[in-house]
């Protein structure tokens, strides 16, 4: 148990170093302001690598160091109201959360009308890896990704930050295998439990039942539900609860986990949706036939993450202390994890996991 | 207090010392007196509180805005910038950061309304343009921890009378007129405020032992608390002497040209960047 905690602390050490360096940098900046490299001239945009709803992403180089970076140019949108809220949130949270399992915001610069976030370059994400049919992964690999996800998330939660959009696509992977939580455009600081927030958050397949029920007061547990869905998806190699719309999403959850009752989820009936709708009653689908390769400890942790009652759902901290992470097999060293980049998918290049043991074949999970 | 304050950017990047603040202030003090410096600061803070009231913003938003304002002027001079544009932009950015986004036009109109067109000659484009420079001057560290939450919790734990809670709340707001939020951690501010209201409670004897016992149980440096309460009392002395009649004169003095001007370009970023 102490080992996991120690590791947690280990991961924090570099944080302080970074901050101290930054601090020195700042005090220099204060004195020699005129001589600071103009950030606009410190980066060269090379090629466009992607486009999201709010941003165009370029590959680039930080000229002063030669470091490869991703430059996220925020689209203009309603610039008359200043910077877009998603961009503001990304800056606000990434600047605060320095951690090996959270994407690093290297710099921010603006050229007249747009805002550019300079991020560390991460050429893959968990969704790509899950979808790469010829990449095989082991239970130890899954454990390693889960461990890194939870460490990053625990750091968010202990800093009072809800991510609110965890999904495989937002868990980015560096070339040396480190998993990093990205995309804080929907995140929020979370203070009092009674704070009212919108329930329209989190991509549907990863959305916690209380959000689907229209809860306006919720907490860190919504992120833990998403982590549970991701855990199941890693084992199944396909989304576990893929609803077409919000009502179907609930139906799919109930079929998989059994319809919740006032007993399993006290207070459920007080939420907006259940107070109006009668649900079909399903029993829980036994997991043994579905997750054939998973150990008891893995399924126990999964069950604690996919618990209906948000108050009873396991926290990131407790999940890190779960026996699953102490039991064998040991989590794979990140540098040895199976990897795949966009190019790999395009060229359908085959990559084999070098770690010969405990292969899970995708076929086992159909 | 939460362990994570010590890891926050507020503790690591933005906890300043009195000396740093005084050093930066030297530029303005060539043109105005220290008393005038504070009167201009109080004027700006009053404007922020007024805008907060008329727009019905949560106290937290104004507290964040004023922390931004203080951070900006920990590195810049009033002379080299447009304090009222800076202030309005601080409020606008704070509404976004505290998840209460408003239209830029509403904020600018309200600033115009509260400040008056004679002093406030800016429009939405000015504020939108200045937004980036404000964030940049803060090195994009935008999350601010306040003492309200700790204070409320402590007051409830101690079961102090309602009148004390009200008083503590007022003092907490007033503290944003000073440099104190840049100099002390929020939980120390909260504890000190309890120390002060504890002394001021009318039937203090009833609570004295309880508060005393409670202070002994806390793991805080009493010297720091005493030092900070002295600073708060000093502020109230300056504050009673405040009037906003001179603001126009102070601003005019700050704009006066001077032969040493050529050496001071580095402090003009705010106005230069605006162009
Ligand atoms: N740090 C990064 N390193 C390398 N590539 C990146 C990085 N960040 C984003 N990309 C690429 O740019 C694409 C767009 O990213 P972005 O975060 O803007 O949108 P998204 O999350 O995919 O979509 P949306 O914003 O609609 O949710 C990604 O799909 C990815 O291919």
XYZ file of C-alpha atoms and ligand atoms in Angstrom:
672
model
C 0.000 0.000 0.000
C 2.729 2.423 0.938
C 4.391 1.729 -2.358
C 1.570 3.152 -4.390
C 1.437 6.172 -2.128
C 5.181 6.614 -2.403
C 4.932 6.475 -6.116
C 2.286 9.119 -5.908
C 4.685 11.307 -4.067
C 7.480 10.486 -6.449
C 5.474 11.745 -9.307
C 5.122 14.998 -7.480
C 8.779 15.704 -7.055
C 9.369 16.885 -10.595
C 6.413 19.213 -10.170
C 8.206 21.222 -7.586
C 11.339 21.361 -9.658
C 9.412 22.647 -12.601
C 7.792 25.262 -10.466
C 11.044 26.361 -8.964
C 12.615 26.684 -12.372
C 9.642 28.670 -13.535
C 9.960 30.869 -10.508
C 13.559 31.660 -11.306
C 12.573 32.296 -14.854
C 9.895 34.680 -13.686
C 12.131 36.710 -11.505
C 14.524 37.015 -14.407
C 11.654 37.998 -16.582
C 10.733 40.733 -14.162
C 14.148 42.312 -14.438
C 14.999 41.791 -18.080
C 11.623 42.033 -19.605
C 12.887 43.683 -22.740
C 15.225 40.846 -23.572
C 12.769 37.982 -23.316
C 12.429 36.082 -26.573
C 9.246 37.090 -28.260
C 7.146 33.930 -27.899
C 5.604 34.334 -31.333
C 9.050 34.074 -32.860
C 10.098 31.196 -30.652
C 7.891 28.641 -32.417
C 7.715 27.418 -35.958
C 4.481 25.840 -37.109
C 5.221 22.922 -39.384
C 2.159 21.006 -40.476
C -1.455 20.757 -39.483
C -2.048 17.540 -37.579
C -5.618 17.737 -36.485
C -8.725 19.755 -35.968
C -11.242 19.754 -33.155
C -14.394 21.754 -32.561
C -12.562 24.713 -31.065
C -9.063 24.459 -32.390
C -6.697 23.585 -35.181
C -3.612 21.718 -34.023
C -0.200 22.036 -35.680
C 3.020 20.216 -35.194
C 5.773 22.678 -34.393
C 9.209 23.271 -33.020
C 10.309 25.375 -30.072
C 13.240 27.143 -31.711
C 15.185 27.901 -28.544
C 15.348 24.206 -27.599
C 14.547 22.270 -30.770
C 11.770 20.519 -28.850
C 8.878 19.126 -30.853
C 5.585 20.666 -29.690
C 1.909 20.762 -30.582
C 0.519 24.237 -31.206
C -3.193 24.486 -30.603
C -4.600 27.520 -32.331
C -7.949 28.437 -30.860
C -10.486 29.325 -33.504
C -11.769 32.857 -33.491
C -15.368 32.109 -32.623
C -16.968 34.964 -30.730
C -13.756 36.860 -30.286
C -15.674 40.012 -29.576
C -16.293 38.485 -26.172
C -12.605 37.894 -25.697
C -11.185 34.421 -25.443
C -13.415 31.446 -25.665
C -14.296 29.727 -22.364
C -12.837 26.372 -23.423
C -9.502 28.043 -24.144
C -9.622 29.929 -20.865
C -10.365 26.737 -18.956
C -7.513 24.870 -20.618
C -5.064 27.598 -19.688
C -6.448 27.967 -16.194
C -6.227 24.277 -15.316
C -3.165 23.175 -17.257
C -1.123 26.015 -15.819
C -2.080 24.900 -12.318
C -1.795 21.152 -12.747
C 1.792 20.183 -13.338
C 2.043 16.409 -13.172
C 3.711 13.639 -15.233
C 0.276 12.231 -16.091
C -1.273 15.510 -17.189
C -0.431 17.133 -20.502
C 2.078 19.945 -20.116
C 1.191 23.450 -21.218
C 4.534 24.823 -22.312
C 3.598 28.320 -23.347
C 0.781 30.560 -24.472
C 1.082 33.224 -27.096
C -1.184 35.422 -29.094
C -0.762 37.009 -32.459
C -3.253 39.826 -32.714
C -6.475 37.895 -33.081
C -5.896 34.352 -31.987
C -4.669 32.455 -29.029
C -2.097 29.695 -29.317
C -1.463 27.073 -26.670
C 1.891 25.359 -26.921
C 1.507 21.822 -25.596
C 3.889 18.930 -25.302
C 3.690 16.799 -28.424
C 1.830 13.565 -27.845
C 1.512 11.460 -30.930
C -1.025 8.920 -29.765
C -3.985 8.399 -27.492
C -5.693 5.478 -25.819
C -8.526 5.413 -28.342
C -6.090 4.865 -31.212
C -4.427 2.062 -29.312
C -7.723 0.394 -28.419
C -8.822 0.589 -32.049
C -5.566 -0.669 -33.561
C -6.739 -4.173 -34.268
C -3.316 -5.697 -34.661
C -1.936 -4.293 -31.417
C -2.235 -6.922 -28.713
C -2.153 -5.967 -25.076
C -1.800 -7.774 -21.799
C -3.518 -7.408 -18.433
C -0.281 -5.830 -17.178
C -0.517 -3.192 -19.922
C -4.082 -2.370 -18.928
C -3.002 -2.066 -15.314
C -0.266 0.352 -16.319
C -2.657 2.615 -18.261
C -5.157 2.521 -15.400
C -2.463 3.421 -12.890
C -1.305 6.420 -14.909
C -4.876 7.574 -15.539
C -5.711 7.404 -11.841
C -2.526 9.173 -10.775
C -3.251 12.046 -13.120
C -6.883 12.142 -12.043
C -6.011 11.979 -8.350
C -3.825 15.011 -8.891
C -6.783 16.857 -10.453
C -9.118 15.900 -7.631
C -6.753 16.807 -4.821
C -6.405 20.169 -6.531
C -10.225 20.481 -6.445
C -10.637 20.084 -10.180
C -13.262 18.000 -11.985
C -12.230 16.932 -15.473
C -15.739 16.182 -16.772
C -14.717 14.764 -20.141
C -12.645 11.646 -19.550
C -12.630 9.224 -22.483
C -9.937 7.188 -24.258
C -9.521 9.937 -26.858
C -8.524 12.425 -24.131
C -5.929 10.132 -22.592
C -2.901 10.997 -24.672
C 0.214 8.883 -24.946
C 3.757 10.165 -25.290
C 6.399 8.503 -27.413
C 7.908 6.935 -24.280
C 4.563 5.470 -23.272
C 3.522 7.930 -20.557
C -0.219 8.462 -20.408
C -1.314 12.084 -19.968
C -4.768 13.438 -19.319
C -5.593 16.161 -21.823
C -8.449 18.410 -22.909
C -9.519 20.442 -19.890
C -12.007 22.474 -21.942
C -14.952 21.213 -19.892
C -13.247 21.142 -16.512
C -14.312 23.032 -13.425
C -13.024 23.831 -10.025
C -15.144 22.166 -7.480
C -15.620 23.675 -4.089
C -18.782 23.125 -2.135
C -20.808 19.967 -2.757
C -23.928 22.116 -3.030
C -22.663 24.069 -6.012
C -25.036 23.929 -8.955
C -23.473 22.861 -12.244
C -24.744 21.753 -15.611
C -25.378 18.059 -16.116
C -24.607 18.410 -19.830
C -21.029 17.253 -19.473
C -18.983 14.197 -20.392
C -19.254 12.361 -23.712
C -22.359 10.155 -23.481
C -20.771 6.686 -23.320
C -18.684 7.769 -20.350
C -21.372 9.829 -18.618
C -22.284 8.865 -15.059
C -25.900 7.862 -14.330
C -26.482 10.841 -12.024
C -25.686 13.163 -14.940
C -28.030 11.246 -17.221
C -30.611 11.633 -14.449
C -30.152 15.406 -14.657
C -28.348 15.948 -11.338
C -27.109 19.515 -10.922
C -25.058 18.765 -7.852
C -22.366 16.191 -8.342
C -18.716 15.672 -7.627
C -15.486 13.847 -8.326
C -17.395 10.607 -8.699
C -18.531 11.564 -12.226
C -14.903 11.273 -13.348
C -14.578 7.908 -11.626
C -17.541 6.517 -13.575
C -15.777 7.536 -16.788
C -12.614 5.793 -15.612
C -14.692 2.661 -14.973
C -16.039 2.775 -18.543
C -12.506 3.216 -19.868
C -11.266 0.294 -17.750
C -13.995 -1.949 -19.186
C -13.236 -0.711 -22.703
C -9.563 -1.571 -22.310
C -10.530 -5.108 -21.391
C -13.190 -5.465 -24.102
C -11.396 -3.506 -26.851
C -14.750 -1.960 -27.687
C -16.851 0.694 -25.868
C -18.650 -0.953 -22.982
C -21.797 1.196 -22.817
C -22.331 2.765 -26.279
C -25.772 4.445 -26.164
C -27.174 6.222 -29.227
C -28.970 8.872 -27.188
C -29.410 9.763 -23.533
C -32.416 7.511 -22.915
C -30.820 4.580 -24.695
C -27.662 5.237 -22.708
C -29.580 4.655 -19.493
C -31.170 1.514 -20.915
C -27.771 0.142 -21.918
C -26.348 0.870 -18.472
C -29.311 -0.830 -16.767
C -29.040 -3.908 -18.992
C -25.357 -4.199 -18.187
C -25.404 -3.397 -14.482
C -29.019 -4.044 -13.498
C -31.631 -1.336 -12.960
C -30.839 0.663 -9.816
C -33.313 0.761 -6.959
C -33.887 3.064 -3.991
C -31.928 0.464 -2.089
C -28.820 0.396 -4.276
C -29.040 4.140 -4.831
C -30.807 6.040 -2.048
C -32.058 9.424 -3.220
C -32.231 8.392 -6.855
C -35.952 9.054 -7.077
C -35.385 12.693 -6.125
C -33.362 13.399 -9.265
C -35.153 15.129 -12.174
C -35.361 12.204 -14.618
C -36.376 9.284 -12.349
C -39.057 11.424 -10.745
C -40.795 11.473 -14.129
C -39.894 8.216 -15.868
C -40.553 4.559 -15.082
C -37.645 2.363 -16.094
C -37.677 -1.244 -17.248
C -36.274 -3.562 -14.640
C -33.267 -5.612 -15.694
C -31.056 -7.878 -13.641
C -27.303 -7.392 -13.773
C -25.578 -9.218 -16.638
C -22.947 -11.476 -15.075
C -19.453 -10.203 -15.837
C -17.646 -13.518 -15.856
C -18.761 -14.346 -19.415
C -17.884 -10.899 -20.651
C -14.540 -10.168 -19.013
C -13.118 -13.649 -19.315
C -9.464 -12.753 -18.906
C -9.916 -10.357 -16.005
C -8.836 -11.262 -12.509
C -11.155 -11.037 -9.492
C -9.284 -8.004 -8.248
C -9.792 -6.201 -11.576
C -13.517 -6.930 -11.563
C -13.827 -5.873 -7.935
C -12.247 -2.516 -8.754
C -14.404 -2.152 -11.868
C -17.510 -2.835 -9.807
C -16.507 -0.169 -7.287
C -16.030 2.336 -10.111
C -19.326 1.510 -11.805
C -21.334 1.839 -8.594
C -24.660 3.632 -9.091
C -24.689 5.554 -5.832
C -22.180 8.407 -6.371
C -21.550 8.598 -2.628
C -20.464 4.942 -2.596
C -18.428 5.024 -5.807
C -14.699 4.579 -5.195
C -12.499 7.704 -5.193
C -9.327 8.093 -7.243
C -7.239 7.864 -4.106
C -8.914 4.698 -2.850
C -8.728 3.162 -6.313
C -4.958 3.669 -6.280
C -4.851 1.804 -2.961
C -6.939 -1.094 -4.309
C -5.228 -4.560 -4.191
C -5.474 -4.697 -7.994
C -2.456 -2.417 -8.251
C -0.431 -4.418 -5.716
C -1.272 -7.891 -6.994
C 0.613 -9.602 -9.805
C 1.179 -9.044 -12.645
C 3.072 -5.801 -12.074
C 1.947 -2.936 -14.296
C 4.011 -2.775 -17.484
C 6.755 -0.173 -17.512
C 5.375 2.690 -19.665
C 8.299 2.513 -22.089
C 7.409 -1.117 -22.833
C 3.709 -0.552 -23.475
C 2.292 -1.248 -26.914
C 2.247 1.937 -28.914
C 0.664 3.133 -32.083
C 0.576 6.497 -33.786
C -1.586 7.912 -36.488
C 1.039 6.942 -39.046
C 0.962 3.382 -37.794
C -2.746 3.227 -38.407
C -2.441 4.788 -41.822
C 0.245 2.386 -42.937
C -1.462 -0.414 -41.036
C 1.985 -1.253 -39.862
C 2.055 -4.142 -37.452
C 3.560 -3.768 -34.027
C 3.934 -6.664 -31.708
C 4.012 -6.430 -27.987
C 7.453 -7.610 -27.013
C 6.314 -8.762 -23.629
C 5.516 -12.372 -24.393
C 3.275 -13.152 -21.425
C -0.393 -12.928 -20.720
C -1.626 -11.880 -24.083
C -5.283 -11.150 -24.254
C -6.820 -11.926 -27.544
C -9.559 -9.600 -28.587
C -11.681 -12.556 -29.618
C -12.123 -13.586 -26.019
C -14.293 -10.574 -25.385
C -16.868 -10.575 -28.123
C -6.446 24.426 5.254
C -6.113 22.157 2.321
C -2.708 20.646 1.774
C -2.821 21.630 -1.824
C -2.511 25.378 -1.192
C 1.212 24.836 -0.777
C 1.400 23.299 -4.232
C -0.757 25.947 -5.856
C 0.540 28.611 -8.195
C -0.690 31.132 -5.649
C 1.811 29.804 -3.103
C 4.607 28.955 -5.519
C 4.442 31.796 -8.038
C 2.341 34.529 -6.567
C 3.178 34.796 -2.920
C 5.148 38.030 -2.812
C 7.073 39.946 -0.201
C 6.562 43.469 1.060
C 9.992 44.389 -0.357
C 9.097 43.251 -3.863
C 5.925 45.318 -3.783
C 7.683 48.399 -2.465
C 10.406 48.108 -5.071
C 7.875 48.109 -7.886
C 5.985 51.024 -6.361
C 8.976 53.354 -6.494
C 8.167 54.475 -10.017
C 4.732 55.815 -9.094
C 6.003 57.363 -5.890
C 8.127 59.706 -7.965
C 4.887 61.427 -8.975
C 2.457 60.897 -6.140
C 2.687 60.412 -2.396
C 2.215 57.077 -0.743
C -1.093 58.275 0.643
C -2.231 59.213 -2.861
C -1.087 55.847 -4.129
C -3.353 54.141 -1.634
C -6.252 56.461 -2.335
C -6.081 55.593 -6.016
C -5.951 51.906 -5.089
C -8.951 52.254 -2.779
C -10.829 54.128 -5.454
C -10.277 51.286 -7.940
C -11.337 48.709 -5.344
C -14.482 50.687 -4.578
C -15.316 50.730 -8.260
C -14.899 46.950 -8.373
C -17.165 46.419 -5.366
C -19.762 48.769 -6.850
C -19.725 46.968 -10.192
C -20.026 43.708 -8.284
C -23.072 45.001 -6.436
C -24.900 46.451 -9.408
C -24.241 43.369 -11.535
C -25.014 41.069 -8.592
C -21.749 39.181 -8.921
C -20.690 36.694 -6.285
C -18.199 38.125 -3.806
C -15.690 35.574 -4.959
C -15.592 37.036 -8.472
C -14.693 40.494 -7.185
C -12.132 38.980 -4.818
C -10.507 37.196 -7.763
C -10.659 40.360 -9.891
C -8.977 42.424 -7.189
C -6.312 39.784 -6.695
C -5.578 40.016 -10.431
C -5.485 43.799 -10.150
C -2.982 43.606 -7.304
C -0.891 41.064 -9.185
C -0.775 43.306 -12.225
C 0.362 46.262 -10.129
C 2.953 44.168 -8.383
C 4.790 44.304 -11.710
C 3.560 47.486 -13.349
C 3.050 51.096 -12.409
C -0.127 53.116 -12.413
C 1.757 55.702 -14.398
C 2.634 53.259 -17.158
C -0.851 51.814 -17.513
C -4.549 52.625 -17.523
C -5.745 51.539 -14.075
C -9.435 51.675 -14.957
C -8.979 49.626 -18.113
C -6.890 47.155 -16.117
C -9.570 46.980 -13.432
C -12.421 46.410 -15.876
C -10.466 43.697 -17.652
C -9.680 42.056 -14.306
C -13.387 41.882 -13.541
C -14.164 40.538 -17.000
C -11.511 37.806 -16.813
C -12.562 36.932 -13.243
C -16.169 36.309 -14.358
C -14.857 33.780 -16.858
C -12.486 32.119 -14.429
C -15.178 31.863 -11.759
C -17.535 30.310 -14.335
C -19.942 33.220 -14.562
C -19.230 34.451 -18.088
C -20.930 37.695 -19.089
C -20.999 39.615 -22.327
C -18.061 41.943 -22.534
C -20.465 44.763 -23.391
C -22.370 44.399 -20.122
C -19.188 44.653 -18.094
C -17.898 47.635 -20.071
C -21.255 49.441 -19.868
C -21.395 48.916 -16.125
C -17.838 50.202 -15.704
C -18.752 53.286 -17.721
C -21.809 53.732 -15.594
C -20.016 53.408 -12.254
C -16.830 55.292 -13.193
C -18.334 57.926 -15.450
C -17.385 58.723 -19.035
C -15.009 61.430 -17.957
C -12.553 58.896 -16.553
C -13.541 55.764 -18.414
C -12.844 56.215 -22.101
C -12.569 52.591 -23.146
C -14.702 50.279 -25.231
C -15.185 46.534 -25.631
C -12.358 46.241 -28.152
C -9.920 47.763 -25.639
C -10.934 45.267 -22.976
C -10.851 42.296 -25.369
C -7.396 43.301 -26.509
C -6.133 43.860 -23.008
C -7.404 40.492 -21.801
C -4.407 38.653 -23.200
C -1.844 41.045 -21.735
C -3.432 40.864 -18.342
C -3.233 37.068 -18.379
C 0.302 37.232 -19.689
C 1.385 39.596 -16.902
C 0.130 36.993 -14.457
C 2.104 34.328 -16.352
C -1.295 32.725 -17.040
C -1.682 31.635 -13.411
C -5.367 32.283 -13.041
C -6.624 30.186 -10.142
C -6.940 32.131 -6.913
C -7.645 30.654 -3.495
C -9.661 32.817 -1.125
C -10.271 32.772 2.588
C -14.091 32.817 2.448
C -14.540 29.059 2.460
C -12.141 28.389 5.336
C -13.591 31.313 7.239
C -17.178 30.098 6.927
C -16.185 26.625 8.016
C -14.240 27.880 11.042
C -17.034 30.242 12.074
C -19.540 27.410 11.971
C -17.234 25.117 13.929
C -16.821 27.752 16.608
C -20.532 28.653 16.608
C -19.814 32.373 16.817
C -22.788 34.776 16.902
C -24.295 35.940 13.607
C -23.081 39.480 14.200
C -19.482 38.221 14.260
C -19.973 36.245 11.080
C -21.221 39.385 9.374
C -18.275 41.370 10.718
C -15.791 38.716 9.612
C -17.289 38.770 6.153
C -16.858 42.555 5.910
C -13.252 42.382 7.006
C -12.564 39.632 4.471
C -13.911 41.849 1.699
C -11.981 44.875 2.931
C -8.740 42.928 2.860
C -8.920 42.868 -0.938
C -8.252 46.616 -0.869
C -4.824 45.881 0.573
C -1.756 43.880 -0.443
C -2.571 41.271 2.179
C -3.953 38.662 -0.290
C -0.566 38.713 -2.074
C 1.395 38.397 1.148
C -0.408 35.810 3.285
C -1.975 32.382 2.670
C -5.801 32.402 2.739
C -6.085 30.190 5.828
C -3.836 32.531 7.825
C -6.074 35.412 6.753
C -9.159 33.480 7.853
C -7.702 32.607 11.248
C -6.550 36.185 11.822
C -10.004 37.520 11.060
C -11.440 35.193 13.673
C -8.798 36.433 16.085
C -9.931 40.017 15.443
C -13.682 39.438 15.640
C -13.107 37.302 18.716
C -11.766 40.382 20.466
C -14.629 42.527 19.218
C -17.540 40.292 20.267
C -19.784 42.244 22.666
C -20.179 39.503 25.267
C -16.667 38.334 24.562
C -16.237 36.486 27.841
C -18.706 33.881 26.788
C -16.507 32.981 23.831
C -13.068 33.865 25.114
C -12.167 30.480 26.516
C -13.550 28.659 23.552
C -11.582 30.779 21.090
C -8.443 30.585 23.195
C -8.661 26.832 23.376
C -9.280 26.692 19.679
C -6.213 28.791 18.888
C -4.049 26.543 21.017
C -5.331 23.563 19.045
C -4.444 25.195 15.723
C -1.055 24.610 14.325
C -0.318 28.192 13.290
C 2.368 30.681 14.058
C 0.801 33.130 16.513
C 3.402 35.771 15.653
C 2.222 35.764 12.080
C -1.381 36.167 13.246
C -0.505 39.094 15.484
C 1.567 40.714 12.770
C -1.235 40.367 10.262
C -3.885 41.715 12.634
C -1.674 44.764 13.124
C -1.571 45.227 9.364
C -5.327 44.979 9.163
C -5.711 47.584 11.891
C -3.245 49.858 10.070
C -5.335 49.519 6.955
C -8.469 50.656 8.774
C -6.618 53.761 9.961
C -5.675 54.671 6.386
C -9.125 53.767 5.196
C -10.994 56.151 7.523
C -9.011 58.958 5.962
C -9.994 57.979 2.411
C -12.002 60.148 0.076
C -12.350 59.866 -3.666
C -12.495 63.610 -4.256
C -8.858 63.759 -5.304
C -8.828 60.932 -7.809
C -8.832 63.154 -10.851
C -5.923 65.126 -9.445
C -3.944 61.997 -8.621
C -4.410 60.592 -12.114
C -3.354 63.915 -13.598
C -0.212 63.995 -11.479
C 0.648 60.495 -12.624
C 0.397 61.562 -16.235
C 2.675 64.573 -15.777
C 5.715 64.362 -18.011
C 9.133 64.171 -16.501
C 12.709 64.375 -17.686
C 13.406 60.889 -16.384
C 10.690 59.550 -18.679
C 13.016 58.137 -21.256
C 14.402 55.664 -18.785
C 11.059 54.316 -17.861
C 9.907 52.685 -21.021
C 9.996 49.228 -19.545
C 7.122 50.130 -17.295
C 4.897 51.195 -20.102
C 4.023 47.799 -21.437
C 0.391 48.057 -20.632
C -0.172 51.173 -22.672
C 2.225 50.208 -25.410
C 0.718 46.818 -25.919
C -2.670 48.322 -26.165
C -1.731 50.039 -29.389
N -0.637 17.533 -27.706
C -0.873 17.019 -28.929
N 0.102 16.397 -29.602
C -0.139 15.876 -30.829
N -1.317 15.932 -31.454
C -2.337 16.547 -30.844
C -2.177 17.125 -29.544
N -3.351 17.673 -29.173
C -4.200 17.438 -30.181
N -3.609 16.760 -31.208
C -4.229 16.351 -32.461
O -5.147 17.331 -32.890
C -6.462 16.808 -32.984
C -7.474 17.849 -32.517
O -7.332 18.036 -31.135
P -8.368 18.847 -30.251
O -7.985 18.624 -28.838
O -8.463 20.224 -30.742
O -9.749 18.215 -30.598
P -10.460 16.896 -30.144
O -10.352 16.736 -28.675
O -9.969 15.771 -30.997
O -11.940 17.235 -30.559
P -12.991 18.198 -29.816
O -12.325 19.484 -29.499
O -14.064 18.358 -30.848
O -13.433 17.439 -28.607
C -6.443 15.554 -32.146
O -7.356 14.617 -32.609
C -5.003 15.073 -32.314
O -4.870 14.314 -33.473
